[in-house]
């Protein structure tokens, strides 16, 4: 594990013949090498990171303008009912909830991975807090590879959805918001037997 | 505690009480989810082996400790006096 040149652990698109053997996963077979690792484009993290960044300033804003706001509503006594220790506890709870949302968003992105080895395709999906799933298909079972790219953000940041259609009873594999979908499509087609 | 019904119905006190209950419920839920996070991260680190596995696991442990610590603090601040009052 990571004994060779280290791959950036937060990379969303890893295709490097020299560095890629350093990636490892559970139940990896002898002689099985990872050829491609994909995650969603890092910009997709903005949907949880931006609200959290804004909400993190809310207690400071409340401290600055809260009393004025409450005075206009004629409810100044509400704040006065809380002691200092209670306000510290409420603020801590607020930040713990924000941190949980942040950790969940990060883990959801980090463990939502598509791995392509010389033998199979493995799709690891994690939906916090409870659901996780591993789907895999042998490379021989992959019948068709396609991608779609749309939306203004998809065009600006060059991300799209990759579909791997498999034969038989194997579940089809899909990863959305993958960076450089056309290049990924070409690489996957090139790696198929 | 010499709180009578009129004091409880007072909007300021009612909001205070609701905030305390909401905070305690949030802390219990956060602690439970923190514990679930620790278990899940341990499992997922075994599936996908990354060099930051230890940091992810460490941050999950720290989060759980923070949640449980705040819950204990909240319990000591709000519930313990209530229990003492009920005993006496």
mmCIF file of C-alpha atoms in Angstrom:
data_model
loop_
_atom_site.group_PDB
_atom_site.id
_atom_site.type_symbol
_atom_site.label_atom_id
_atom_site.label_comp_id
_atom_site.label_asym_id
_atom_site.label_seq_id
_atom_site.Cartn_x
_atom_site.Cartn_y
_atom_site.Cartn_z
ATOM 1 C CA UNK A 1 0.000 0.000 0.000
ATOM 2 C CA UNK A 2 1.494 3.313 -1.126
ATOM 3 C CA UNK A 3 5.003 1.874 -1.040
ATOM 4 C CA UNK A 4 5.756 3.321 -4.453
ATOM 5 C CA UNK A 5 5.403 6.935 -5.557
ATOM 6 C CA UNK A 6 2.414 8.223 -3.631
ATOM 7 C CA UNK A 7 -0.800 9.206 -5.363
ATOM 8 C CA UNK A 8 -2.524 12.334 -4.092
ATOM 9 C CA UNK A 9 -5.179 10.749 -1.821
ATOM 10 C CA UNK A 10 -7.705 13.436 -2.794
ATOM 11 C CA UNK A 11 -7.203 13.043 -6.545
ATOM 12 C CA UNK A 12 -10.413 12.665 -8.539
ATOM 13 C CA UNK A 13 -8.841 11.254 -11.675
ATOM 14 C CA UNK A 14 -5.771 9.034 -11.432
ATOM 15 C CA UNK A 15 -4.384 7.416 -14.510
ATOM 16 C CA UNK A 16 -0.672 7.065 -14.119
ATOM 17 C CA UNK A 17 1.115 3.871 -15.070
ATOM 18 C CA UNK A 18 4.026 4.570 -12.676
ATOM 19 C CA UNK A 19 2.024 5.636 -9.644
ATOM 20 C CA UNK A 20 -1.209 3.701 -9.992
ATOM 21 C CA UNK A 21 0.149 0.348 -8.599
ATOM 22 C CA UNK A 22 0.328 2.068 -5.208
ATOM 23 C CA UNK A 23 -3.497 2.059 -4.917
ATOM 24 C CA UNK A 24 -4.867 -0.944 -3.063
ATOM 25 C CA UNK A 25 -8.266 -2.269 -2.072
ATOM 26 C CA UNK A 26 -9.855 -5.157 -0.217
ATOM 27 C CA UNK A 27 -9.931 -8.574 -1.948
ATOM 28 C CA UNK A 28 -7.362 -7.481 -4.511
ATOM 29 C CA UNK A 29 -6.180 -10.544 -6.394
ATOM 30 C CA UNK A 30 -2.576 -11.475 -7.120
ATOM 31 C CA UNK A 31 -1.417 -9.717 -10.265
ATOM 32 C CA UNK A 32 -4.410 -7.364 -10.230
ATOM 33 C CA UNK A 33 -3.286 -3.788 -10.888
ATOM 34 C CA UNK A 34 -5.414 -0.685 -10.654
ATOM 35 C CA UNK A 35 -5.361 1.126 -13.979
ATOM 36 C CA UNK A 36 -7.779 3.945 -13.309
ATOM 37 C CA UNK A 37 -9.288 5.599 -10.220
ATOM 38 C CA UNK A 38 -12.187 8.014 -10.504
ATOM 39 C CA UNK A 39 -14.092 10.196 -8.089
ATOM 40 C CA UNK A 40 -16.571 12.980 -8.674
ATOM 41 C CA UNK A 41 -15.079 16.309 -9.700
ATOM 42 C CA UNK A 42 -13.829 18.197 -6.570
ATOM 43 C CA UNK A 43 -16.003 21.196 -7.502
ATOM 44 C CA UNK A 44 -19.087 19.082 -6.664
ATOM 45 C CA UNK A 45 -18.090 19.458 -3.001
ATOM 46 C CA UNK A 46 -19.153 23.084 -3.178
ATOM 47 C CA UNK A 47 -22.801 22.080 -2.636
ATOM 48 C CA UNK A 48 -22.022 21.241 1.000
ATOM 49 C CA UNK A 49 -18.829 23.264 1.543
ATOM 50 C CA UNK A 50 -20.281 26.650 0.598
ATOM 51 C CA UNK A 51 -23.398 26.480 2.842
ATOM 52 C CA UNK A 52 -21.226 25.264 5.724
ATOM 53 C CA UNK A 53 -18.723 28.079 5.199
ATOM 54 C CA UNK A 54 -21.565 30.614 5.244
ATOM 55 C CA UNK A 55 -23.376 29.026 8.200
ATOM 56 C CA UNK A 56 -20.111 28.954 10.191
ATOM 57 C CA UNK A 57 -20.272 32.759 10.366
ATOM 58 C CA UNK A 58 -23.869 32.789 11.585
ATOM 59 C CA UNK A 59 -23.052 32.823 15.346
ATOM 60 C CA UNK A 60 -20.683 35.754 14.788
ATOM 61 C CA UNK A 61 -23.368 37.566 12.805
ATOM 62 C CA UNK A 62 -25.899 36.793 15.526
ATOM 63 C CA UNK A 63 -23.514 38.182 18.138
ATOM 64 C CA UNK A 64 -23.063 41.369 16.112
ATOM 65 C CA UNK A 65 -26.571 42.045 14.833
ATOM 66 C CA UNK A 66 -28.713 39.619 16.854
ATOM 67 C CA UNK A 67 -29.598 42.003 19.675
ATOM 68 C CA UNK A 68 -30.623 44.736 17.236
ATOM 69 C CA UNK A 69 -32.762 42.227 15.340
ATOM 70 C CA UNK A 70 -34.396 40.927 18.526
ATOM 71 C CA UNK A 71 -34.995 44.486 19.703
ATOM 72 C CA UNK A 72 -36.870 45.243 16.469
ATOM 73 C CA UNK A 73 -39.002 42.138 17.104
ATOM 74 C CA UNK A 74 -39.386 43.271 20.720
ATOM 75 C CA UNK A 75 -38.038 39.945 21.961
ATOM 76 C CA UNK A 76 -34.858 40.953 23.792
ATOM 77 C CA UNK A 77 -35.698 38.830 26.845
ATOM 78 C CA UNK A 78 -35.106 35.509 25.030
ATOM 79 C CA UNK A 79 -31.327 35.975 24.939
ATOM 80 C CA UNK A 80 -31.321 37.172 28.527
ATOM 81 C CA UNK A 81 -32.819 33.853 29.712
ATOM 82 C CA UNK A 82 -29.650 31.986 28.614
ATOM 83 C CA UNK A 83 -26.560 31.924 30.802
ATOM 84 C CA UNK A 84 -23.066 32.178 29.315
ATOM 85 C CA UNK A 85 -22.409 28.435 29.713
ATOM 86 C CA UNK A 86 -25.707 27.676 27.979
ATOM 87 C CA UNK A 87 -24.793 29.915 25.031
ATOM 88 C CA UNK A 88 -21.391 28.179 24.790
ATOM 89 C CA UNK A 89 -23.149 24.808 24.797
ATOM 90 C CA UNK A 90 -25.655 25.897 22.122
ATOM 91 C CA UNK A 91 -22.861 27.248 19.932
ATOM 92 C CA UNK A 92 -20.842 24.034 20.385
ATOM 93 C CA UNK A 93 -23.873 21.954 19.377
ATOM 94 C CA UNK A 94 -24.421 24.158 16.340
ATOM 95 C CA UNK A 95 -20.809 23.699 15.222
ATOM 96 C CA UNK A 96 -20.933 19.940 15.908
ATOM 97 C CA UNK A 97 -23.933 19.661 13.560
ATOM 98 C CA UNK A 98 -22.086 21.704 10.912
ATOM 99 C CA UNK A 99 -18.951 19.581 11.316
ATOM 100 C CA UNK A 100 -21.022 16.416 10.926
ATOM 101 C CA UNK A 101 -22.515 17.707 7.664
ATOM 102 C CA UNK A 102 -18.987 18.570 6.491
ATOM 103 C CA UNK A 103 -17.519 15.174 7.449
ATOM 104 C CA UNK A 104 -20.456 13.375 5.780
ATOM 105 C CA UNK A 105 -20.039 15.402 2.576
ATOM 106 C CA UNK A 106 -16.310 14.760 2.474
ATOM 107 C CA UNK A 107 -16.671 11.024 3.161
ATOM 108 C CA UNK A 108 -19.450 10.722 0.603
ATOM 109 C CA UNK A 109 -17.123 12.210 -2.031
ATOM 110 C CA UNK A 110 -13.993 10.387 -0.863
ATOM 111 C CA UNK A 111 -15.527 6.888 -0.752
ATOM 112 C CA UNK A 112 -17.561 7.224 -3.934
ATOM 113 C CA UNK A 113 -14.942 5.651 -6.170
ATOM 114 C CA UNK A 114 -14.763 3.809 -9.457
ATOM 115 C CA UNK A 115 -11.720 1.557 -9.828
ATOM 116 C CA UNK A 116 -10.729 -0.072 -13.073
ATOM 117 C CA UNK A 117 -8.173 -2.874 -12.801
ATOM 118 C CA UNK A 118 -6.757 -5.186 -15.442
ATOM 119 C CA UNK A 119 -9.395 -7.759 -14.402
ATOM 120 C CA UNK A 120 -12.568 -5.919 -13.338
ATOM 121 C CA UNK A 121 -14.446 -2.724 -12.636
ATOM 122 C CA UNK A 122 -15.268 -1.941 -9.002
ATOM 123 C CA UNK A 123 -17.729 0.743 -7.971
ATOM 124 C CA UNK A 124 -17.715 1.726 -4.308
ATOM 125 C CA UNK A 125 -20.649 3.876 -3.233
ATOM 126 C CA UNK A 126 -21.096 5.363 0.220
ATOM 127 C CA UNK A 127 -24.161 7.352 1.230
ATOM 128 C CA UNK A 128 -23.777 8.556 4.805
ATOM 129 C CA UNK A 129 -24.721 7.667 7.383
ATOM 130 C CA UNK A 130 -25.784 4.073 6.760
ATOM 131 C CA UNK A 131 -25.669 2.933 3.135
ATOM 132 C CA UNK A 132 -22.669 1.587 1.311
ATOM 133 C CA UNK A 133 -22.434 -0.670 -1.692
ATOM 134 C CA UNK A 134 -19.806 -2.380 -3.798
ATOM 135 C CA UNK A 135 -20.649 -3.298 -7.381
ATOM 136 C CA UNK A 136 -18.179 -5.117 -9.544
ATOM 137 C CA UNK A 137 -18.060 -6.592 -13.012
ATOM 138 C CA UNK A 138 -15.401 -8.508 -14.916
ATOM 139 C CA UNK A 139 -13.941 -6.564 -17.830
ATOM 140 C CA UNK A 140 -15.263 -9.251 -20.231
ATOM 141 C CA UNK A 141 -18.788 -8.484 -19.028
ATOM 142 C CA UNK A 142 -18.574 -4.792 -19.944
ATOM 143 C CA UNK A 143 -20.430 -4.438 -23.223
ATOM 144 C CA UNK A 144 -20.681 -0.727 -23.708
ATOM 145 C CA UNK A 145 -19.118 2.431 -22.317
ATOM 146 C CA UNK A 146 -20.770 5.792 -22.775
ATOM 147 C CA UNK A 147 -20.810 9.224 -21.203
ATOM 148 C CA UNK A 148 -23.037 12.241 -21.009
ATOM 149 C CA UNK A 149 -22.042 15.808 -20.302
ATOM 150 C CA UNK A 150 -24.499 18.569 -19.647
ATOM 151 C CA UNK A 151 -25.399 21.525 -17.514
ATOM 152 C CA UNK A 152 -23.542 24.790 -17.345
ATOM 153 C CA UNK A 153 -21.273 23.614 -14.504
ATOM 154 C CA UNK A 154 -20.557 20.379 -16.365
ATOM 155 C CA UNK A 155 -19.372 22.363 -19.375
ATOM 156 C CA UNK A 156 -17.401 24.939 -17.364
ATOM 157 C CA UNK A 157 -15.613 22.394 -15.171
ATOM 158 C CA UNK A 158 -15.597 19.606 -17.774
ATOM 159 C CA UNK A 159 -17.357 16.855 -15.870
ATOM 160 C CA UNK A 160 -19.990 14.321 -16.874
ATOM 161 C CA UNK A 161 -21.498 10.916 -16.173
ATOM 162 C CA UNK A 162 -19.873 7.631 -17.210
ATOM 163 C CA UNK A 163 -22.051 4.566 -17.857
ATOM 164 C CA UNK A 164 -20.722 1.014 -18.092
ATOM 165 C CA UNK A 165 -23.295 -1.393 -19.418
ATOM 166 C CA UNK A 166 -22.645 -4.976 -18.394
ATOM 167 C CA UNK A 167 -23.855 -8.302 -19.768
ATOM 168 C CA UNK A 168 -26.012 -10.832 -17.975
ATOM 169 C CA UNK A 169 -27.187 -10.315 -14.435
ATOM 170 C CA UNK A 170 -24.379 -7.949 -13.425
ATOM 171 C CA UNK A 171 -25.549 -4.536 -12.371
ATOM 172 C CA UNK A 172 -24.752 -1.624 -14.677
ATOM 173 C CA UNK A 173 -22.142 0.751 -13.294
ATOM 174 C CA UNK A 174 -22.439 4.509 -13.325
ATOM 175 C CA UNK A 175 -20.453 7.348 -11.819
ATOM 176 C CA UNK A 176 -21.736 10.874 -12.139
ATOM 177 C CA UNK A 177 -19.787 14.144 -12.348
ATOM 178 C CA UNK A 178 -16.528 12.487 -13.355
ATOM 179 C CA UNK A 179 -13.789 14.883 -14.512
ATOM 180 C CA UNK A 180 -12.842 14.762 -18.207
ATOM 181 C CA UNK A 181 -15.545 12.244 -19.203
ATOM 182 C CA UNK A 182 -14.502 11.986 -22.858
ATOM 183 C CA UNK A 183 -10.933 11.127 -21.898
ATOM 184 C CA UNK A 184 -12.160 8.671 -19.248
ATOM 185 C CA UNK A 185 -14.395 7.081 -21.879
ATOM 186 C CA UNK A 186 -11.424 6.638 -24.222
ATOM 187 C CA UNK A 187 -9.238 5.207 -21.452
ATOM 188 C CA UNK A 188 -11.882 2.692 -20.354
ATOM 189 C CA UNK A 189 -12.508 1.576 -23.949
ATOM 190 C CA UNK A 190 -8.748 1.205 -24.392
ATOM 191 C CA UNK A 191 -8.458 -0.966 -21.280
ATOM 192 C CA UNK A 192 -11.273 -3.333 -22.255
ATOM 193 C CA UNK A 193 -10.200 -6.724 -23.672
ATOM 194 C CA UNK B 1 -37.542 25.424 41.416
ATOM 195 C CA UNK B 2 -40.392 27.864 41.998
ATOM 196 C CA UNK B 3 -41.490 27.916 38.356
ATOM 197 C CA UNK B 4 -45.213 28.145 37.939
ATOM 198 C CA UNK B 5 -47.318 27.529 34.856
ATOM 199 C CA UNK B 6 -47.457 31.219 33.915
ATOM 200 C CA UNK B 7 -43.684 31.450 33.895
ATOM 201 C CA UNK B 8 -43.461 28.406 31.606
ATOM 202 C CA UNK B 9 -46.073 29.829 29.231
ATOM 203 C CA UNK B 10 -44.064 33.053 29.029
ATOM 204 C CA UNK B 11 -42.648 33.012 25.425
ATOM 205 C CA UNK B 12 -39.084 33.617 26.567
ATOM 206 C CA UNK B 13 -39.156 30.640 28.970
ATOM 207 C CA UNK B 14 -40.970 28.418 26.487
ATOM 208 C CA UNK B 15 -38.345 29.174 23.816
ATOM 209 C CA UNK B 16 -35.611 28.545 26.392
ATOM 210 C CA UNK B 17 -37.126 25.159 27.250
ATOM 211 C CA UNK B 18 -37.603 24.208 23.577
ATOM 212 C CA UNK B 19 -34.012 25.201 22.806
ATOM 213 C CA UNK B 20 -32.704 23.028 25.633
ATOM 214 C CA UNK B 21 -34.766 20.029 24.485
ATOM 215 C CA UNK B 22 -33.724 20.550 20.824
ATOM 216 C CA UNK B 23 -30.062 20.878 21.835
ATOM 217 C CA UNK B 24 -30.120 17.699 23.911
ATOM 218 C CA UNK B 25 -31.860 15.751 21.127
ATOM 219 C CA UNK B 26 -29.339 17.111 18.581
ATOM 220 C CA UNK B 27 -26.450 16.056 20.805
ATOM 221 C CA UNK B 28 -27.836 12.539 21.286
ATOM 222 C CA UNK B 29 -28.364 12.180 17.501
ATOM 223 C CA UNK B 30 -24.914 13.663 16.761
ATOM 224 C CA UNK B 31 -23.270 11.254 19.217
ATOM 225 C CA UNK B 32 -25.056 8.291 17.644
ATOM 226 C CA UNK B 33 -24.099 9.415 14.122
ATOM 227 C CA UNK B 34 -20.540 10.033 15.319
ATOM 228 C CA UNK B 35 -20.382 6.438 16.546
ATOM 229 C CA UNK B 36 -21.826 5.213 13.204
ATOM 230 C CA UNK B 37 -19.153 7.310 11.429
ATOM 231 C CA UNK B 38 -16.369 5.644 13.396
ATOM 232 C CA UNK B 39 -17.651 2.185 12.477
ATOM 233 C CA UNK B 40 -18.215 3.063 8.827
ATOM 234 C CA UNK B 41 -14.832 4.737 8.392
ATOM 235 C CA UNK B 42 -13.128 1.695 9.903
ATOM 236 C CA UNK B 43 -14.957 -0.509 7.422
ATOM 237 C CA UNK B 44 -14.419 1.728 4.394
ATOM 238 C CA UNK B 45 -10.716 2.122 5.220
ATOM 239 C CA UNK B 46 -10.418 -1.644 4.903
ATOM 240 C CA UNK B 47 -12.161 -1.587 1.521
ATOM 241 C CA UNK B 48 -10.159 1.285 0.027
ATOM 242 C CA UNK B 49 -6.685 1.498 1.472
ATOM 243 C CA UNK B 50 -5.475 5.086 1.485
ATOM 244 C CA UNK B 51 -2.595 6.831 3.306
ATOM 245 C CA UNK B 52 -5.044 9.195 5.031
ATOM 246 C CA UNK B 53 -7.032 6.318 6.564
ATOM 247 C CA UNK B 54 -5.573 6.994 10.007
ATOM 248 C CA UNK B 55 -6.459 10.704 9.798
ATOM 249 C CA UNK B 56 -10.034 9.941 8.745
ATOM 250 C CA UNK B 57 -10.404 7.478 11.583
ATOM 251 C CA UNK B 58 -8.763 9.887 14.039
ATOM 252 C CA UNK B 59 -11.068 12.733 13.028
ATOM 253 C CA UNK B 60 -14.111 10.466 13.451
ATOM 254 C CA UNK B 61 -12.917 9.494 16.953
ATOM 255 C CA UNK B 62 -12.298 13.154 17.854
ATOM 256 C CA UNK B 63 -15.762 14.077 16.600
ATOM 257 C CA UNK B 64 -17.342 11.325 18.683
ATOM 258 C CA UNK B 65 -15.411 12.479 21.778
ATOM 259 C CA UNK B 66 -16.520 16.095 21.169
ATOM 260 C CA UNK B 67 -20.165 15.011 20.803
ATOM 261 C CA UNK B 68 -20.163 12.817 23.905
ATOM 262 C CA UNK B 69 -18.291 15.493 25.892
ATOM 263 C CA UNK B 70 -20.811 18.177 24.938
ATOM 264 C CA UNK B 71 -23.685 15.794 25.685
ATOM 265 C CA UNK B 72 -22.284 15.080 29.154
ATOM 266 C CA UNK B 73 -21.858 18.824 29.729
ATOM 267 C CA UNK B 74 -25.451 19.451 28.637
ATOM 268 C CA UNK B 75 -26.689 16.608 30.812
ATOM 269 C CA UNK B 76 -24.833 17.994 33.843
ATOM 270 C CA UNK B 77 -26.123 21.488 33.173
ATOM 271 C CA UNK B 78 -29.789 20.752 32.499
ATOM 272 C CA UNK B 79 -30.778 17.201 33.442
ATOM 273 C CA UNK B 80 -28.806 16.555 36.625
ATOM 274 C CA UNK B 81 -30.326 19.498 38.567
ATOM 275 C CA UNK B 82 -33.754 18.333 37.427
ATOM 276 C CA UNK B 83 -33.094 14.773 38.641
ATOM 277 C CA UNK B 84 -31.779 16.091 41.974
ATOM 278 C CA UNK B 85 -34.900 18.197 42.322
ATOM 279 C CA UNK B 86 -37.136 15.206 41.597
ATOM 280 C CA UNK B 87 -35.243 13.054 44.162
ATOM 281 C CA UNK B 88 -35.653 15.676 46.855
#
